[in-house]
Amino acid sequence: MTLALPRGRLGALAIVILACSGCGHPAQPKVRIAVFRGEEIVPLTRALGHFAAMGLDAEISEVASSSKAMEALLGGSVEAVSGGYDHAIRLAAEGRRIRSFAVLSVRSPLALVASPKSSRIRSIRDLKGATVGVSAFGSSGNFFVNLLLAKYGLTARDVHVVATGGGHAVTVSWADQGRVDAIVTLPASLSILRQRHPNLVVLANGTTPEGSRAIFGVDAYPAICLMAQAAWLEQNPGTAKQLSAAVLRTLRWIGEHSPEEFQAKLRGSAGQLEELDGLRATIATRSLDGGMPPGGPEAVREAVAVSAPAVRSVDLKATFTDEYLATTP
């Protein structure tokens, strides 16, 4: 015998059946993350399966610089970014509420090197009238160059800054070809250039303790952070905790494995031997607990203030939080 149901009840029953068809297999929350080209922690987190282990479906998009990642965040095409914390402070001065909720690196990954073809560049003072490459205008590298110039009595008007695009291969190519007199590097591109050019002139290096103190005045500088809009964090605390737990698990993994193992997982196979020293620098500069280091926000604000004086009035407590940090299982 066929049971006949009124049309209204039949429709309601269909909805219930469809809703229950996935019972016991809840969909993983999808979160879109933008990273700057050359950032390694978030891609490694995906490669290790840590996002999935924390119940997340993470979609990662690579862009040329932290400033481009922030554009994606503000435009709503991603929920989170891994990039320079300096942008959160700069945007706060414009009334934008971006917050760091997990620190990935406690020293700057940036260095400034002279092109091997620029024989006259031997110090930052020699940059007057020079062409300097950064990944993008308004990038963390751009702020870095402005800070270094100011420390030696120069200004941004004393140099010609060009946007090269990010990524290790791009940076190495621009330096090797002499298309710029000096260029901002990340650990891997710095490592490759040093291997190829033993006499490479390194004008400033934020990856070392000595360099961090000389450039920023602190040992622990919160350079790279996982960030999101404050409203999204408030509305999605569970997802934020899952994200932080995933990257903290990766930071712990990095500390327990060799640069060769790091490279193999990140690249899916063995990569350039020349970049291994860069991965060692990434391992050495990683955050151990994801928390914001004391004095770090103040140091970043002072660095950004050289390019954007308005940030001196920013309430730093509104630019970061440790409340979404989770203990890694």
PDB file of N, CA and C in Angstrom, residues 5-99:
ATOM      1  N   LEU A   5       0.842  11.437   0.989  1.00  0.00           N
ATOM      2  CA  LEU A   5       1.020  12.586   1.882  1.00  0.00           C
ATOM      3  C   LEU A   5       0.574  13.848   1.173  1.00  0.00           C
ATOM      4  N   PRO A   6       0.001  14.767   1.913  1.00  0.00           N
ATOM      5  CA  PRO A   6      -0.323  16.066   1.326  1.00  0.00           C
ATOM      6  C   PRO A   6       0.945  16.703   0.777  1.00  0.00           C
ATOM      7  N   ARG A   7       0.794  17.501  -0.303  1.00  0.00           N
ATOM      8  CA  ARG A   7       1.964  18.074  -0.974  1.00  0.00           C
ATOM      9  C   ARG A   7       2.854  18.855  -0.013  1.00  0.00           C
ATOM     10  N   GLY A   8       2.258  19.615   0.874  1.00  0.00           N
ATOM     11  CA  GLY A   8       3.049  20.408   1.817  1.00  0.00           C
ATOM     12  C   GLY A   8       3.898  19.542   2.717  1.00  0.00           C
ATOM     13  N   ARG A   9       3.313  18.451   3.223  1.00  0.00           N
ATOM     14  CA  ARG A   9       4.066  17.558   4.107  1.00  0.00           C
ATOM     15  C   ARG A   9       5.143  16.807   3.337  1.00  0.00           C
ATOM     16  N   LEU A  10       4.838  16.461   2.064  1.00  0.00           N
ATOM     17  CA  LEU A  10       5.825  15.764   1.250  1.00  0.00           C
ATOM     18  C   LEU A  10       7.060  16.634   1.040  1.00  0.00           C
ATOM     19  N   GLY A  11       6.840  17.925   0.789  1.00  0.00           N
ATOM     20  CA  GLY A  11       7.970  18.839   0.615  1.00  0.00           C
ATOM     21  C   GLY A  11       8.789  18.961   1.881  1.00  0.00           C
ATOM     22  N   ALA A  12       8.097  19.041   3.020  1.00  0.00           N
ATOM     23  CA  ALA A  12       8.811  19.147   4.296  1.00  0.00           C
ATOM     24  C   ALA A  12       9.623  17.898   4.560  1.00  0.00           C
ATOM     25  N   LEU A  13       9.031  16.709   4.223  1.00  0.00           N
ATOM     26  CA  LEU A  13       9.742  15.456   4.436  1.00  0.00           C
ATOM     27  C   LEU A  13      10.990  15.384   3.568  1.00  0.00           C
ATOM     28  N   ALA A  14      10.886  15.887   2.320  1.00  0.00           N
ATOM     29  CA  ALA A  14      12.044  15.880   1.422  1.00  0.00           C
ATOM     30  C   ALA A  14      13.182  16.715   1.988  1.00  0.00           C
ATOM     31  N   ILE A  15      12.843  17.855   2.565  1.00  0.00           N
ATOM     32  CA  ILE A  15      13.868  18.721   3.166  1.00  0.00           C
ATOM     33  C   ILE A  15      14.558  18.020   4.312  1.00  0.00           C
ATOM     34  N   VAL A  16      13.779  17.321   5.148  1.00  0.00           N
ATOM     35  CA  VAL A  16      14.357  16.610   6.283  1.00  0.00           C
ATOM     36  C   VAL A  16      15.298  15.515   5.808  1.00  0.00           C
ATOM     37  N   ILE A  17      14.849  14.778   4.740  1.00  0.00           N
ATOM     38  CA  ILE A  17      15.679  13.688   4.227  1.00  0.00           C
ATOM     39  C   ILE A  17      16.999  14.228   3.685  1.00  0.00           C
ATOM     40  N   LEU A  18      16.924  15.325   2.934  1.00  0.00           N
ATOM     41  CA  LEU A  18      18.139  15.909   2.385  1.00  0.00           C
ATOM     42  C   LEU A  18      19.064  16.405   3.487  1.00  0.00           C
ATOM     43  N   ALA A  19      18.498  16.992   4.517  1.00  0.00           N
ATOM     44  CA  ALA A  19      19.304  17.515   5.617  1.00  0.00           C
ATOM     45  C   ALA A  19      19.994  16.393   6.360  1.00  0.00           C
ATOM     46  N   CYS A  20      19.314  15.260   6.471  1.00  0.00           N
ATOM     47  CA  CYS A  20      19.876  14.152   7.247  1.00  0.00           C
ATOM     48  C   CYS A  20      20.794  13.265   6.428  1.00  0.00           C
ATOM     49  N   SER A  21      20.780  13.482   5.081  1.00  0.00           N
ATOM     50  CA  SER A  21      21.610  12.618   4.256  1.00  0.00           C
ATOM     51  C   SER A  21      23.075  12.754   4.587  1.00  0.00           C
ATOM     52  N   GLY A  22      23.472  13.869   5.163  1.00  0.00           N
ATOM     53  CA  GLY A  22      24.867  14.048   5.548  1.00  0.00           C
ATOM     54  C   GLY A  22      25.088  13.891   7.024  1.00  0.00           C
ATOM     55  N   CYS A  23      24.065  13.407   7.749  1.00  0.00           N
ATOM     56  CA  CYS A  23      24.214  13.254   9.197  1.00  0.00           C
ATOM     57  C   CYS A  23      25.353  12.295   9.501  1.00  0.00           C
ATOM     58  N   GLY A  24      26.157  12.659  10.456  1.00  0.00           N
ATOM     59  CA  GLY A  24      27.316  11.850  10.817  1.00  0.00           C
ATOM     60  C   GLY A  24      28.549  12.226  10.008  1.00  0.00           C
ATOM     61  N   HIS A  25      28.389  13.081   8.991  1.00  0.00           N
ATOM     62  CA  HIS A  25      29.506  13.519   8.160  1.00  0.00           C
ATOM     63  C   HIS A  25      29.392  15.024   7.936  1.00  0.00           C
ATOM     64  N   PRO A  26      29.521  15.823   8.994  1.00  0.00           N
ATOM     65  CA  PRO A  26      29.363  17.267   8.847  1.00  0.00           C
ATOM     66  C   PRO A  26      30.414  17.840   7.907  1.00  0.00           C
ATOM     67  N   ALA A  27      29.995  18.787   7.096  1.00  0.00           N
ATOM     68  CA  ALA A  27      30.922  19.426   6.163  1.00  0.00           C
ATOM     69  C   ALA A  27      31.990  20.193   6.934  1.00  0.00           C
ATOM     70  N   GLN A  28      33.216  20.142   6.425  1.00  0.00           N
ATOM     71  CA  GLN A  28      34.287  20.912   7.049  1.00  0.00           C
ATOM     72  C   GLN A  28      34.084  22.393   6.741  1.00  0.00           C
ATOM     73  N   PRO A  29      34.256  23.265   7.740  1.00  0.00           N
ATOM     74  CA  PRO A  29      34.164  24.696   7.453  1.00  0.00           C
ATOM     75  C   PRO A  29      35.211  25.086   6.421  1.00  0.00           C
ATOM     76  N   LYS A  30      34.792  25.825   5.390  1.00  0.00           N
ATOM     77  CA  LYS A  30      35.730  26.271   4.372  1.00  0.00           C
ATOM     78  C   LYS A  30      36.269  27.634   4.748  1.00  0.00           C
ATOM     79  N   VAL A  31      37.579  27.773   4.683  1.00  0.00           N
ATOM     80  CA  VAL A  31      38.196  29.061   4.973  1.00  0.00           C
ATOM     81  C   VAL A  31      39.219  29.349   3.894  1.00  0.00           C
ATOM     82  N   ARG A  32      39.146  30.569   3.358  1.00  0.00           N
ATOM     83  CA  ARG A  32      40.051  30.985   2.288  1.00  0.00           C
ATOM     84  C   ARG A  32      41.162  31.846   2.882  1.00  0.00           C
ATOM     85  N   ILE A  33      42.397  31.502   2.545  1.00  0.00           N
ATOM     86  CA  ILE A  33      43.559  32.189   3.124  1.00  0.00           C
ATOM     87  C   ILE A  33      44.440  32.705   1.994  1.00  0.00           C
ATOM     88  N   ALA A  34      44.816  33.970   2.066  1.00  0.00           N
ATOM     89  CA  ALA A  34      45.763  34.537   1.108  1.00  0.00           C
ATOM     90  C   ALA A  34      47.143  34.612   1.761  1.00  0.00           C
ATOM     91  N   VAL A  35      48.161  34.223   1.021  1.00  0.00           N
ATOM     92  CA  VAL A  35      49.538  34.303   1.514  1.00  0.00           C
ATOM     93  C   VAL A  35      50.383  35.051   0.489  1.00  0.00           C
ATOM     94  N   PHE A  36      51.414  35.736   0.960  1.00  0.00           N
ATOM     95  CA  PHE A  36      52.304  36.400   0.016  1.00  0.00           C
ATOM     96  C   PHE A  36      53.254  35.374  -0.591  1.00  0.00           C
ATOM     97  N   ARG A  37      53.676  35.628  -1.805  1.00  0.00           N
ATOM     98  CA  ARG A  37      54.531  34.692  -2.532  1.00  0.00           C
ATOM     99  C   ARG A  37      55.868  34.536  -1.798  1.00  0.00           C
ATOM    100  N   GLY A  38      56.173  33.318  -1.389  1.00  0.00           N
ATOM    101  CA  GLY A  38      57.390  33.056  -0.621  1.00  0.00           C
ATOM    102  C   GLY A  38      57.097  32.704   0.825  1.00  0.00           C
ATOM    103  N   GLU A  39      55.847  32.932   1.276  1.00  0.00           N
ATOM    104  CA  GLU A  39      55.464  32.523   2.637  1.00  0.00           C
ATOM    105  C   GLU A  39      55.375  30.990   2.671  1.00  0.00           C
ATOM    106  N   GLU A  40      55.924  30.379   3.720  1.00  0.00           N
ATOM    107  CA  GLU A  40      56.078  28.926   3.722  1.00  0.00           C
ATOM    108  C   GLU A  40      55.260  28.194   4.780  1.00  0.00           C
ATOM    109  N   ILE A  41      54.869  28.879   5.848  1.00  0.00           N
ATOM    110  CA  ILE A  41      54.231  28.182   6.961  1.00  0.00           C
ATOM    111  C   ILE A  41      52.834  27.678   6.603  1.00  0.00           C
ATOM    112  N   VAL A  42      52.007  28.539   6.011  1.00  0.00           N
ATOM    113  CA  VAL A  42      50.636  28.129   5.681  1.00  0.00           C
ATOM    114  C   VAL A  42      50.611  27.059   4.584  1.00  0.00           C
ATOM    115  N   PRO A  43      51.388  27.212   3.484  1.00  0.00           N
ATOM    116  CA  PRO A  43      51.425  26.118   2.513  1.00  0.00           C
ATOM    117  C   PRO A  43      51.912  24.801   3.110  1.00  0.00           C
ATOM    118  N   LEU A  44      52.883  24.875   4.023  1.00  0.00           N
ATOM    119  CA  LEU A  44      53.364  23.653   4.674  1.00  0.00           C
ATOM    120  C   LEU A  44      52.273  23.046   5.552  1.00  0.00           C
ATOM    121  N   THR A  45      51.496  23.895   6.201  1.00  0.00           N
ATOM    122  CA  THR A  45      50.399  23.406   7.043  1.00  0.00           C
ATOM    123  C   THR A  45      49.413  22.584   6.209  1.00  0.00           C
ATOM    124  N   ARG A  46      49.117  23.069   5.025  1.00  0.00           N
ATOM    125  CA  ARG A  46      48.226  22.307   4.136  1.00  0.00           C
ATOM    126  C   ARG A  46      48.889  21.013   3.683  1.00  0.00           C
ATOM    127  N   ALA A  47      50.174  21.086   3.302  1.00  0.00           N
ATOM    128  CA  ALA A  47      50.882  19.900   2.816  1.00  0.00           C
ATOM    129  C   ALA A  47      50.961  18.808   3.881  1.00  0.00           C
ATOM    130  N   LEU A  48      51.070  19.218   5.135  1.00  0.00           N
ATOM    131  CA  LEU A  48      51.146  18.255   6.240  1.00  0.00           C
ATOM    132  C   LEU A  48      49.778  17.706   6.637  1.00  0.00           C
ATOM    133  N   GLY A  49      48.729  18.285   6.095  1.00  0.00           N
ATOM    134  CA  GLY A  49      47.378  17.834   6.422  1.00  0.00           C
ATOM    135  C   GLY A  49      46.848  18.361   7.734  1.00  0.00           C
ATOM    136  N   HIS A  50      47.471  19.410   8.261  1.00  0.00           N
ATOM    137  CA  HIS A  50      47.068  19.912   9.581  1.00  0.00           C
ATOM    138  C   HIS A  50      45.752  20.680   9.538  1.00  0.00           C
ATOM    139  N   PHE A  51      45.453  21.367   8.436  1.00  0.00           N
ATOM    140  CA  PHE A  51      44.149  22.028   8.345  1.00  0.00           C
ATOM    141  C   PHE A  51      43.032  20.987   8.375  1.00  0.00           C
ATOM    142  N   ALA A  52      43.185  19.960   7.553  1.00  0.00           N
ATOM    143  CA  ALA A  52      42.169  18.909   7.506  1.00  0.00           C
ATOM    144  C   ALA A  52      42.049  18.204   8.852  1.00  0.00           C
ATOM    145  N   ALA A  53      43.179  17.990   9.527  1.00  0.00           N
ATOM    146  CA  ALA A  53      43.149  17.318  10.832  1.00  0.00           C
ATOM    147  C   ALA A  53      42.383  18.130  11.858  1.00  0.00           C
ATOM    148  N   MET A  54      42.360  19.456  11.675  1.00  0.00           N
ATOM    149  CA  MET A  54      41.630  20.333  12.577  1.00  0.00           C
ATOM    150  C   MET A  54      40.195  20.574  12.105  1.00  0.00           C
ATOM    151  N   GLY A  55      39.782  19.845  11.075  1.00  0.00           N
ATOM    152  CA  GLY A  55      38.402  19.947  10.607  1.00  0.00           C
ATOM    153  C   GLY A  55      38.131  21.102   9.681  1.00  0.00           C
ATOM    154  N   LEU A  56      39.173  21.559   8.954  1.00  0.00           N
ATOM    155  CA  LEU A  56      39.009  22.708   8.067  1.00  0.00           C
ATOM    156  C   LEU A  56      39.261  22.330   6.615  1.00  0.00           C
ATOM    157  N   ASP A  57      38.490  22.931   5.734  1.00  0.00           N
ATOM    158  CA  ASP A  57      38.734  22.858   4.304  1.00  0.00           C
ATOM    159  C   ASP A  57      39.384  24.179   3.925  1.00  0.00           C
ATOM    160  N   ALA A  58      40.715  24.194   3.851  1.00  0.00           N
ATOM    161  CA  ALA A  58      41.451  25.436   3.630  1.00  0.00           C
ATOM    162  C   ALA A  58      41.799  25.604   2.157  1.00  0.00           C
ATOM    163  N   GLU A  59      41.433  26.750   1.619  1.00  0.00           N
ATOM    164  CA  GLU A  59      41.768  27.100   0.239  1.00  0.00           C
ATOM    165  C   GLU A  59      42.797  28.220   0.289  1.00  0.00           C
ATOM    166  N   ILE A  60      43.975  27.977  -0.267  1.00  0.00           N
ATOM    167  CA  ILE A  60      45.069  28.940  -0.163  1.00  0.00           C
ATOM    168  C   ILE A  60      45.332  29.582  -1.514  1.00  0.00           C
ATOM    169  N   SER A  61      45.409  30.895  -1.530  1.00  0.00           N
ATOM    170  CA  SER A  61      45.753  31.619  -2.754  1.00  0.00           C
ATOM    171  C   SER A  61      47.028  32.417  -2.502  1.00  0.00           C
ATOM    172  N   GLU A  62      47.933  32.358  -3.458  1.00  0.00           N
ATOM    173  CA  GLU A  62      49.219  33.049  -3.353  1.00  0.00           C
ATOM    174  C   GLU A  62      49.160  34.346  -4.144  1.00  0.00           C
ATOM    175  N   VAL A  63      49.577  35.450  -3.499  1.00  0.00           N
ATOM    176  CA  VAL A  63      49.586  36.754  -4.161  1.00  0.00           C
ATOM    177  C   VAL A  63      50.984  37.350  -4.049  1.00  0.00           C
ATOM    178  N   ALA A  64      51.211  38.453  -4.748  1.00  0.00           N
ATOM    179  CA  ALA A  64      52.564  38.984  -4.880  1.00  0.00           C
ATOM    180  C   ALA A  64      53.159  39.508  -3.581  1.00  0.00           C
ATOM    181  N   SER A  65      52.328  40.006  -2.675  1.00  0.00           N
ATOM    182  CA  SER A  65      52.857  40.650  -1.466  1.00  0.00           C
ATOM    183  C   SER A  65      51.811  40.654  -0.365  1.00  0.00           C
ATOM    184  N   SER A  66      52.243  41.032   0.850  1.00  0.00           N
ATOM    185  CA  SER A  66      51.309  41.155   1.970  1.00  0.00           C
ATOM    186  C   SER A  66      50.252  42.219   1.694  1.00  0.00           C
ATOM    187  N   SER A  67      50.643  43.280   1.005  1.00  0.00           N
ATOM    188  CA  SER A  67      49.670  44.342   0.707  1.00  0.00           C
ATOM    189  C   SER A  67      48.570  43.816  -0.210  1.00  0.00           C
ATOM    190  N   LYS A  68      48.930  42.944  -1.170  1.00  0.00           N
ATOM    191  CA  LYS A  68      47.920  42.340  -2.039  1.00  0.00           C
ATOM    192  C   LYS A  68      47.037  41.384  -1.249  1.00  0.00           C
ATOM    193  N   ALA A  69      47.623  40.676  -0.290  1.00  0.00           N
ATOM    194  CA  ALA A  69      46.828  39.779   0.557  1.00  0.00           C
ATOM    195  C   ALA A  69      45.814  40.577   1.362  1.00  0.00           C
ATOM    196  N   MET A  70      46.227  41.732   1.857  1.00  0.00           N
ATOM    197  CA  MET A  70      45.317  42.578   2.615  1.00  0.00           C
ATOM    198  C   MET A  70      44.192  43.118   1.739  1.00  0.00           C
ATOM    199  N   GLU A  71      44.499  43.414   0.489  1.00  0.00           N
ATOM    200  CA  GLU A  71      43.454  43.856  -0.433  1.00  0.00           C
ATOM    201  C   GLU A  71      42.398  42.760  -0.594  1.00  0.00           C
ATOM    202  N   ALA A  72      42.856  41.509  -0.679  1.00  0.00           N
ATOM    203  CA  ALA A  72      41.925  40.384  -0.807  1.00  0.00           C
ATOM    204  C   ALA A  72      41.072  40.250   0.448  1.00  0.00           C
ATOM    205  N   LEU A  73      41.687  40.447   1.613  1.00  0.00           N
ATOM    206  CA  LEU A  73      40.969  40.347   2.881  1.00  0.00           C
ATOM    207  C   LEU A  73      39.907  41.437   2.984  1.00  0.00           C
ATOM    208  N   LEU A  74      40.294  42.665   2.688  1.00  0.00           N
ATOM    209  CA  LEU A  74      39.361  43.780   2.788  1.00  0.00           C
ATOM    210  C   LEU A  74      38.262  43.686   1.728  1.00  0.00           C
ATOM    211  N   GLY A  75      38.586  43.070   0.600  1.00  0.00           N
ATOM    212  CA  GLY A  75      37.603  42.918  -0.463  1.00  0.00           C
ATOM    213  C   GLY A  75      36.648  41.757  -0.245  1.00  0.00           C
ATOM    214  N   GLY A  76      36.931  40.933   0.768  1.00  0.00           N
ATOM    215  CA  GLY A  76      36.041  39.829   1.097  1.00  0.00           C
ATOM    216  C   GLY A  76      36.266  38.551   0.314  1.00  0.00           C
ATOM    217  N   SER A  77      37.349  38.477  -0.472  1.00  0.00           N
ATOM    218  CA  SER A  77      37.595  37.257  -1.241  1.00  0.00           C
ATOM    219  C   SER A  77      38.319  36.191  -0.433  1.00  0.00           C
ATOM    220  N   VAL A  78      38.834  36.559   0.755  1.00  0.00           N
ATOM    221  CA  VAL A  78      39.420  35.587   1.687  1.00  0.00           C
ATOM    222  C   VAL A  78      38.982  35.942   3.106  1.00  0.00           C
ATOM    223  N   GLU A  79      39.063  34.956   3.994  1.00  0.00           N
ATOM    224  CA  GLU A  79      38.711  35.186   5.398  1.00  0.00           C
ATOM    225  C   GLU A  79      39.930  35.482   6.264  1.00  0.00           C
ATOM    226  N   ALA A  80      41.106  35.040   5.824  1.00  0.00           N
ATOM    227  CA  ALA A  80      42.313  35.220   6.627  1.00  0.00           C
ATOM    228  C   ALA A  80      43.504  35.428   5.708  1.00  0.00           C
ATOM    229  N   VAL A  81      44.560  36.000   6.264  1.00  0.00           N
ATOM    230  CA  VAL A  81      45.808  36.176   5.511  1.00  0.00           C
ATOM    231  C   VAL A  81      46.976  35.787   6.387  1.00  0.00           C
ATOM    232  N   SER A  82      48.031  35.342   5.750  1.00  0.00           N
ATOM    233  CA  SER A  82      49.320  35.186   6.422  1.00  0.00           C
ATOM    234  C   SER A  82      50.228  36.225   5.802  1.00  0.00           C
ATOM    235  N   GLY A  83      50.597  37.226   6.586  1.00  0.00           N
ATOM    236  CA  GLY A  83      51.370  38.321   6.016  1.00  0.00           C
ATOM    237  C   GLY A  83      51.960  39.208   7.081  1.00  0.00           C
ATOM    238  N   GLY A  84      52.440  40.356   6.654  1.00  0.00           N
ATOM    239  CA  GLY A  84      53.126  41.271   7.561  1.00  0.00           C
ATOM    240  C   GLY A  84      52.171  41.939   8.547  1.00  0.00           C
ATOM    241  N   TYR A  85      52.464  41.785   9.827  1.00  0.00           N
ATOM    242  CA  TYR A  85      51.659  42.411  10.879  1.00  0.00           C
ATOM    243  C   TYR A  85      51.679  43.936  10.752  1.00  0.00           C
ATOM    244  N   ASP A  86      52.730  44.469  10.125  1.00  0.00           N
ATOM    245  CA  ASP A  86      52.803  45.922   9.951  1.00  0.00           C
ATOM    246  C   ASP A  86      51.577  46.476   9.223  1.00  0.00           C
ATOM    247  N   HIS A  87      50.964  45.672   8.363  1.00  0.00           N
ATOM    248  CA  HIS A  87      49.784  46.139   7.635  1.00  0.00           C
ATOM    249  C   HIS A  87      48.582  46.330   8.565  1.00  0.00           C
ATOM    250  N   ALA A  88      48.465  45.477   9.579  1.00  0.00           N
ATOM    251  CA  ALA A  88      47.357  45.628  10.525  1.00  0.00           C
ATOM    252  C   ALA A  88      47.452  46.980  11.231  1.00  0.00           C
ATOM    253  N   ILE A  89      48.667  47.390  11.555  1.00  0.00           N
ATOM    254  CA  ILE A  89      48.864  48.679  12.229  1.00  0.00           C
ATOM    255  C   ILE A  89      48.611  49.837  11.269  1.00  0.00           C
ATOM    256  N   ARG A  90      49.120  49.708  10.065  1.00  0.00           N
ATOM    257  CA  ARG A  90      48.895  50.781   9.083  1.00  0.00           C
ATOM    258  C   ARG A  90      47.412  50.952   8.785  1.00  0.00           C
ATOM    259  N   LEU A  91      46.704  49.849   8.623  1.00  0.00           N
ATOM    260  CA  LEU A  91      45.278  49.918   8.309  1.00  0.00           C
ATOM    261  C   LEU A  91      44.457  50.425   9.490  1.00  0.00           C
ATOM    262  N   ALA A  92      44.942  50.161  10.711  1.00  0.00           N
ATOM    263  CA  ALA A  92      44.235  50.665  11.893  1.00  0.00           C
ATOM    264  C   ALA A  92      44.190  52.187  11.887  1.00  0.00           C
ATOM    265  N   ALA A  93      45.248  52.806  11.376  1.00  0.00           N
ATOM    266  CA  ALA A  93      45.275  54.273  11.293  1.00  0.00           C
ATOM    267  C   ALA A  93      44.243  54.795  10.311  1.00  0.00           C
ATOM    268  N   GLU A  94      43.761  53.909   9.415  1.00  0.00           N
ATOM    269  CA  GLU A  94      42.733  54.279   8.445  1.00  0.00           C
ATOM    270  C   GLU A  94      41.346  53.853   8.901  1.00  0.00           C
ATOM    271  N   GLY A  95      41.253  53.344  10.141  1.00  0.00           N
ATOM    272  CA  GLY A  95      39.961  52.924  10.667  1.00  0.00           C
ATOM    273  C   GLY A  95      39.573  51.502  10.296  1.00  0.00           C
ATOM    274  N   ARG A  96      40.505  50.717   9.750  1.00  0.00           N
ATOM    275  CA  ARG A  96      40.221  49.321   9.390  1.00  0.00           C
ATOM    276  C   ARG A  96      40.584  48.423  10.562  1.00  0.00           C
ATOM    277  N   ARG A  97      39.684  47.486  10.903  1.00  0.00           N
ATOM    278  CA  ARG A  97      39.886  46.620  12.065  1.00  0.00           C
ATOM    279  C   ARG A  97      40.400  45.246  11.632  1.00  0.00           C
ATOM    280  N   ILE A  98      41.725  45.159  11.516  1.00  0.00           N
ATOM    281  CA  ILE A  98      42.394  43.899  11.198  1.00  0.00           C
ATOM    282  C   ILE A  98      43.174  43.464  12.436  1.00  0.00           C
ATOM    283  N   ARG A  99      43.073  42.174  12.795  1.00  0.00           N
ATOM    284  CA  ARG A  99      43.765  41.708  13.994  1.00  0.00           C
ATOM    285  C   ARG A  99      44.613  40.472  13.702  1.00  0.00           C
TER     286      ARG A  99
END
